[in-house]
Short mmCIF file of C-alpha atoms and ligand atoms in Angstrom, two decimals:
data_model
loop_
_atom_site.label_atom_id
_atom_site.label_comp_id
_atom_site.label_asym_id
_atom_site.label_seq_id
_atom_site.Cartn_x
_atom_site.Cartn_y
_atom_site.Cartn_z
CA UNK A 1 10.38 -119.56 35.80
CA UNK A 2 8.74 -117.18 33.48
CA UNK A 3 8.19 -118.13 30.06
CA UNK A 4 10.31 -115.35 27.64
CA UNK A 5 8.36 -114.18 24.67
CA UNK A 6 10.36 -114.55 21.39
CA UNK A 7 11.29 -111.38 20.25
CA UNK A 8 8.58 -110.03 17.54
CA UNK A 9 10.20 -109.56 14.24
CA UNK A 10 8.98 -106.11 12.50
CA UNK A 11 6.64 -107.31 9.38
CA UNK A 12 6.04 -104.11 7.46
CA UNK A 13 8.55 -100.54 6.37
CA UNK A 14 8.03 -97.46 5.61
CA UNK A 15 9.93 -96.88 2.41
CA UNK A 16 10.63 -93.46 0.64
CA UNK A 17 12.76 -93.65 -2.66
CA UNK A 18 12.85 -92.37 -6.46
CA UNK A 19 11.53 -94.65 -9.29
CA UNK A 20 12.01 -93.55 -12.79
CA UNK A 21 12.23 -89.77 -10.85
CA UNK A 22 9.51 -90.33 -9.01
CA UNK A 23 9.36 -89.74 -5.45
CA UNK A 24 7.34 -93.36 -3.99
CA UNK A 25 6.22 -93.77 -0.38
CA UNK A 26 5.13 -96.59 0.53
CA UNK A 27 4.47 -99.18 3.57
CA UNK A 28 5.56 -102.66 2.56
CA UNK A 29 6.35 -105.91 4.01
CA UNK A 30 10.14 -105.50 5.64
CA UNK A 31 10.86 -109.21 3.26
CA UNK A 32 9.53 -108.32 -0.14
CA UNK A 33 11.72 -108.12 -2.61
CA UNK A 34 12.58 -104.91 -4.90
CA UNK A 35 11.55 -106.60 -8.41
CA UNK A 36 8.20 -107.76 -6.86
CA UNK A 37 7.46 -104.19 -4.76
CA UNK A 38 8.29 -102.48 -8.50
CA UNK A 39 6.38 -105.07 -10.16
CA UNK A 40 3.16 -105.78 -7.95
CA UNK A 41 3.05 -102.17 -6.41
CA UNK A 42 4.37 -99.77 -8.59
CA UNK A 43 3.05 -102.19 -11.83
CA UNK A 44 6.33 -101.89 -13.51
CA UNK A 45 6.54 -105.28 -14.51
CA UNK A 46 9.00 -104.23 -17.39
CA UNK A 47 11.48 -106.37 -15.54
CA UNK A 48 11.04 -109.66 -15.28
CA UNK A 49 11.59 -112.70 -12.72
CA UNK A 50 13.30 -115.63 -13.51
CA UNK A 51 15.10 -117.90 -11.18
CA UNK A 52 14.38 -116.05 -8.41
CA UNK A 53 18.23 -116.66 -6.88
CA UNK A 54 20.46 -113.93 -8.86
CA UNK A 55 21.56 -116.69 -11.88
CA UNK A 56 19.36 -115.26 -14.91
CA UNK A 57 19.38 -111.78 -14.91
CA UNK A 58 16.34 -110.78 -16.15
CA UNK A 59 15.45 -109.02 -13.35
CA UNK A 60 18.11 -106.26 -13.95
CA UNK A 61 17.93 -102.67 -12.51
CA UNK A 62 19.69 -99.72 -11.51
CA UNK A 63 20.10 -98.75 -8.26
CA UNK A 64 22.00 -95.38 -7.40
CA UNK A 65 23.41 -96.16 -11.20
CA UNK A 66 24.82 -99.24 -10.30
CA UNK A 67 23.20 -102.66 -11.99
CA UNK A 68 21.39 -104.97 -9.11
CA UNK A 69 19.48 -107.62 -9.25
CA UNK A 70 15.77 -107.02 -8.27
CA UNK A 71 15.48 -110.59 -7.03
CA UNK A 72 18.33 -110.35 -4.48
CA UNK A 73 17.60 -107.12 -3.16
CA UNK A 74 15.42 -106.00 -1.00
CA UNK A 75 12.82 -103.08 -1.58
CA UNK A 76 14.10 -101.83 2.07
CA UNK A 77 17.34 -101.61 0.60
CA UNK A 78 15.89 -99.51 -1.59
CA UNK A 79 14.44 -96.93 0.98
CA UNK A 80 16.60 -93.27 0.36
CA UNK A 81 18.11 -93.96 -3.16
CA UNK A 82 16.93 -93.80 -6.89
CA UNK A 83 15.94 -96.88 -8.62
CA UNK A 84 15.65 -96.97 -12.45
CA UNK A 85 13.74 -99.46 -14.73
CA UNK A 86 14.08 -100.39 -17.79
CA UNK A 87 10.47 -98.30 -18.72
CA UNK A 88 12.67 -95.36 -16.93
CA UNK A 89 15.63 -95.53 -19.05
CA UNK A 90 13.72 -96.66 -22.10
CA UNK A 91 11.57 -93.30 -21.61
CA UNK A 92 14.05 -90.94 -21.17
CA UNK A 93 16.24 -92.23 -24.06
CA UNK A 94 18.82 -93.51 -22.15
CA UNK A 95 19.09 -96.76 -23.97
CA UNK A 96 18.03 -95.74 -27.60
CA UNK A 97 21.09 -96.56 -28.92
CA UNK A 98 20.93 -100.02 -27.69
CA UNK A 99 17.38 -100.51 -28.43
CA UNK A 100 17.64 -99.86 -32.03
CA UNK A 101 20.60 -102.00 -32.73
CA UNK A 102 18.94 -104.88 -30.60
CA UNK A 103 15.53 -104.20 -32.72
CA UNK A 104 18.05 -103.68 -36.59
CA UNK A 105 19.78 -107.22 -35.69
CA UNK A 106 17.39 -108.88 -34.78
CA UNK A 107 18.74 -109.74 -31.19
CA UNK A 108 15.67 -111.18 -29.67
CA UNK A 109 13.12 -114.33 -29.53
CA UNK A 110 10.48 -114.37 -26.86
CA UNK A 111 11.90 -110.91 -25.59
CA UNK A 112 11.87 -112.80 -21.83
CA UNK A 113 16.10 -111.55 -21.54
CA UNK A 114 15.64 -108.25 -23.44
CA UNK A 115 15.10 -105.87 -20.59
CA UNK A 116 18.31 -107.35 -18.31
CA UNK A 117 19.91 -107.91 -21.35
CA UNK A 118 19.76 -103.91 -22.50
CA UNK A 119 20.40 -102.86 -18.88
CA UNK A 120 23.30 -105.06 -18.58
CA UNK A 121 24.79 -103.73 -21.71
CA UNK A 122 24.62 -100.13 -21.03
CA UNK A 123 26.33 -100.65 -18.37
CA UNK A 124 29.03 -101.98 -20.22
CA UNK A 125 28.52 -99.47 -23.08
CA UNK A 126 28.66 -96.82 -20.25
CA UNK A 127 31.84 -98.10 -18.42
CA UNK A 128 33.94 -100.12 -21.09
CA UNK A 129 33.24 -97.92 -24.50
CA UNK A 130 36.46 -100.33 -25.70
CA UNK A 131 35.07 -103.80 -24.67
CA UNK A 132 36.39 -106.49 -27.05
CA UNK A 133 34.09 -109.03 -28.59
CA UNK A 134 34.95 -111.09 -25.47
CA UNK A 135 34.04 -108.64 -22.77
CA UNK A 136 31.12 -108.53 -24.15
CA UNK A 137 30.08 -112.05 -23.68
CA UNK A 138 31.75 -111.88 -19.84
CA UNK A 139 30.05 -108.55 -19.06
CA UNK A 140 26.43 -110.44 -20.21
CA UNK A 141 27.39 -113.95 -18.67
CA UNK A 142 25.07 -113.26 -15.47
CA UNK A 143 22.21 -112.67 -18.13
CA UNK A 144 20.72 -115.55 -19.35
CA UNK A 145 19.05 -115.94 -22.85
CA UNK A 146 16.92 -118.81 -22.93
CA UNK A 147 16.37 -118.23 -26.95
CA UNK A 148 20.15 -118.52 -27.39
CA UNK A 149 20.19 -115.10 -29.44
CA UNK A 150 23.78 -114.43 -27.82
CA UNK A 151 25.28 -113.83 -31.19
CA UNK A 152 22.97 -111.06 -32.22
CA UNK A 153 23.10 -109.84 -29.07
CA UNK A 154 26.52 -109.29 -28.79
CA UNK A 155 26.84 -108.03 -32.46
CA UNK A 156 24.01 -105.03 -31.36
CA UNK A 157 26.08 -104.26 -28.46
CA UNK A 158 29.42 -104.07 -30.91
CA UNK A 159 27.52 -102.11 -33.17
CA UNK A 160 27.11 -99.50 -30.54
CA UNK A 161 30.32 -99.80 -29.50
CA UNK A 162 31.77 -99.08 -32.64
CA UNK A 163 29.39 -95.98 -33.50
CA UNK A 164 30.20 -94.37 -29.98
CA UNK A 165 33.93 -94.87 -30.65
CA UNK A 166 33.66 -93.65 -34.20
CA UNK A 167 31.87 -90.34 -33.00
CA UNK A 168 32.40 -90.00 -29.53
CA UNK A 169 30.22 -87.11 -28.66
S1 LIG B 201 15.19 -113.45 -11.43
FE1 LIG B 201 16.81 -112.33 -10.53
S2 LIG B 201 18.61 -113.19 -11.36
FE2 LIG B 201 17.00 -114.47 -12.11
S1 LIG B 202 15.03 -113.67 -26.27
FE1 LIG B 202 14.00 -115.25 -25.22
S2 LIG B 202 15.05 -115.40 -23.38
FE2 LIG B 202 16.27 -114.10 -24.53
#
């Protein structure tokens, strides 16, 4: 009887899909993952890579607007949508707010967390403008902070909080 050849597994994509507005073609192998195609390809290495498994959070993006995790995802995934980093929304402003109450209280060590962190908590500052103390910690509990700076962390992202409710515009 004739031997069957195992069926050959594709190894590379073509991928086509906005970074930071950018329009990014690209060939890549079909398993790499989106934080290390942004990070080794594109050299946005803004995000960073912890655990590798979707615990830590550092590796926090946006992905059609929604927050992903670059290490779970794959960079075919990606292919059609509009991925933002946190160079992307730091750029355009999106996260000023954040960034200046994270820099006025201090709410950072090594800085390893900071760019999940911020991403994590626009989200929340985007969806939940009335998060409680306590939503806060639950909305950042998939971001890890190996400093321990929660409480400054969580104070920066009240402090926006309470501006935006206090002037709403
Ligand atoms: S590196 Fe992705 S969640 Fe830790
Ligand atoms: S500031 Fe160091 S890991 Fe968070």
């Amino acid at each position: 009887m004739a031997k069957r050849k195992p069926a050959r597994l594709e190894q590379t994509v073509e991928i086509a899909l906005t970074v930071n507005g950018i329009k990014v073609t690209r060939r890549i192998d079909a398993r790499q993952h989106l934080i290390d195609f942004l990070r080794e390809e594109l050299g946005l290495t803004g995000s960073h890579v912890g655990c590798e498994h979707g615990v830590c959070g550092a590796c926090t993006l946006r992905v059609d607007g929604k927050i992903v995790r670059g290490c779970l995802t794959l960079a075919a995934q990606a292919d059609g949508r509009s991925v933002e980093t946190i160079e992307g929304l730091s750029d355009a402003g999106t996260i000023a707010a954040l960034q200046e109450a994270f820099h006025k209280r201090n709410a950072l060590q090594c800085g390893y967390c900071t760019p999940g962190m911020l991403i994590a908590a626009h989200d929340l500052v985007t969806r939940h403008p009335r998060a409680t103390r306590d939503e806060i910690r639950e909305h950042l509990s998939g971001n890890y902070c190996r400093c321990t700076g929660y409480h400054a962390i969580v104070d920066a992202i009240e402090s926006v909080l309470k501006a935006k409710s206090s002037n709403p515009v």
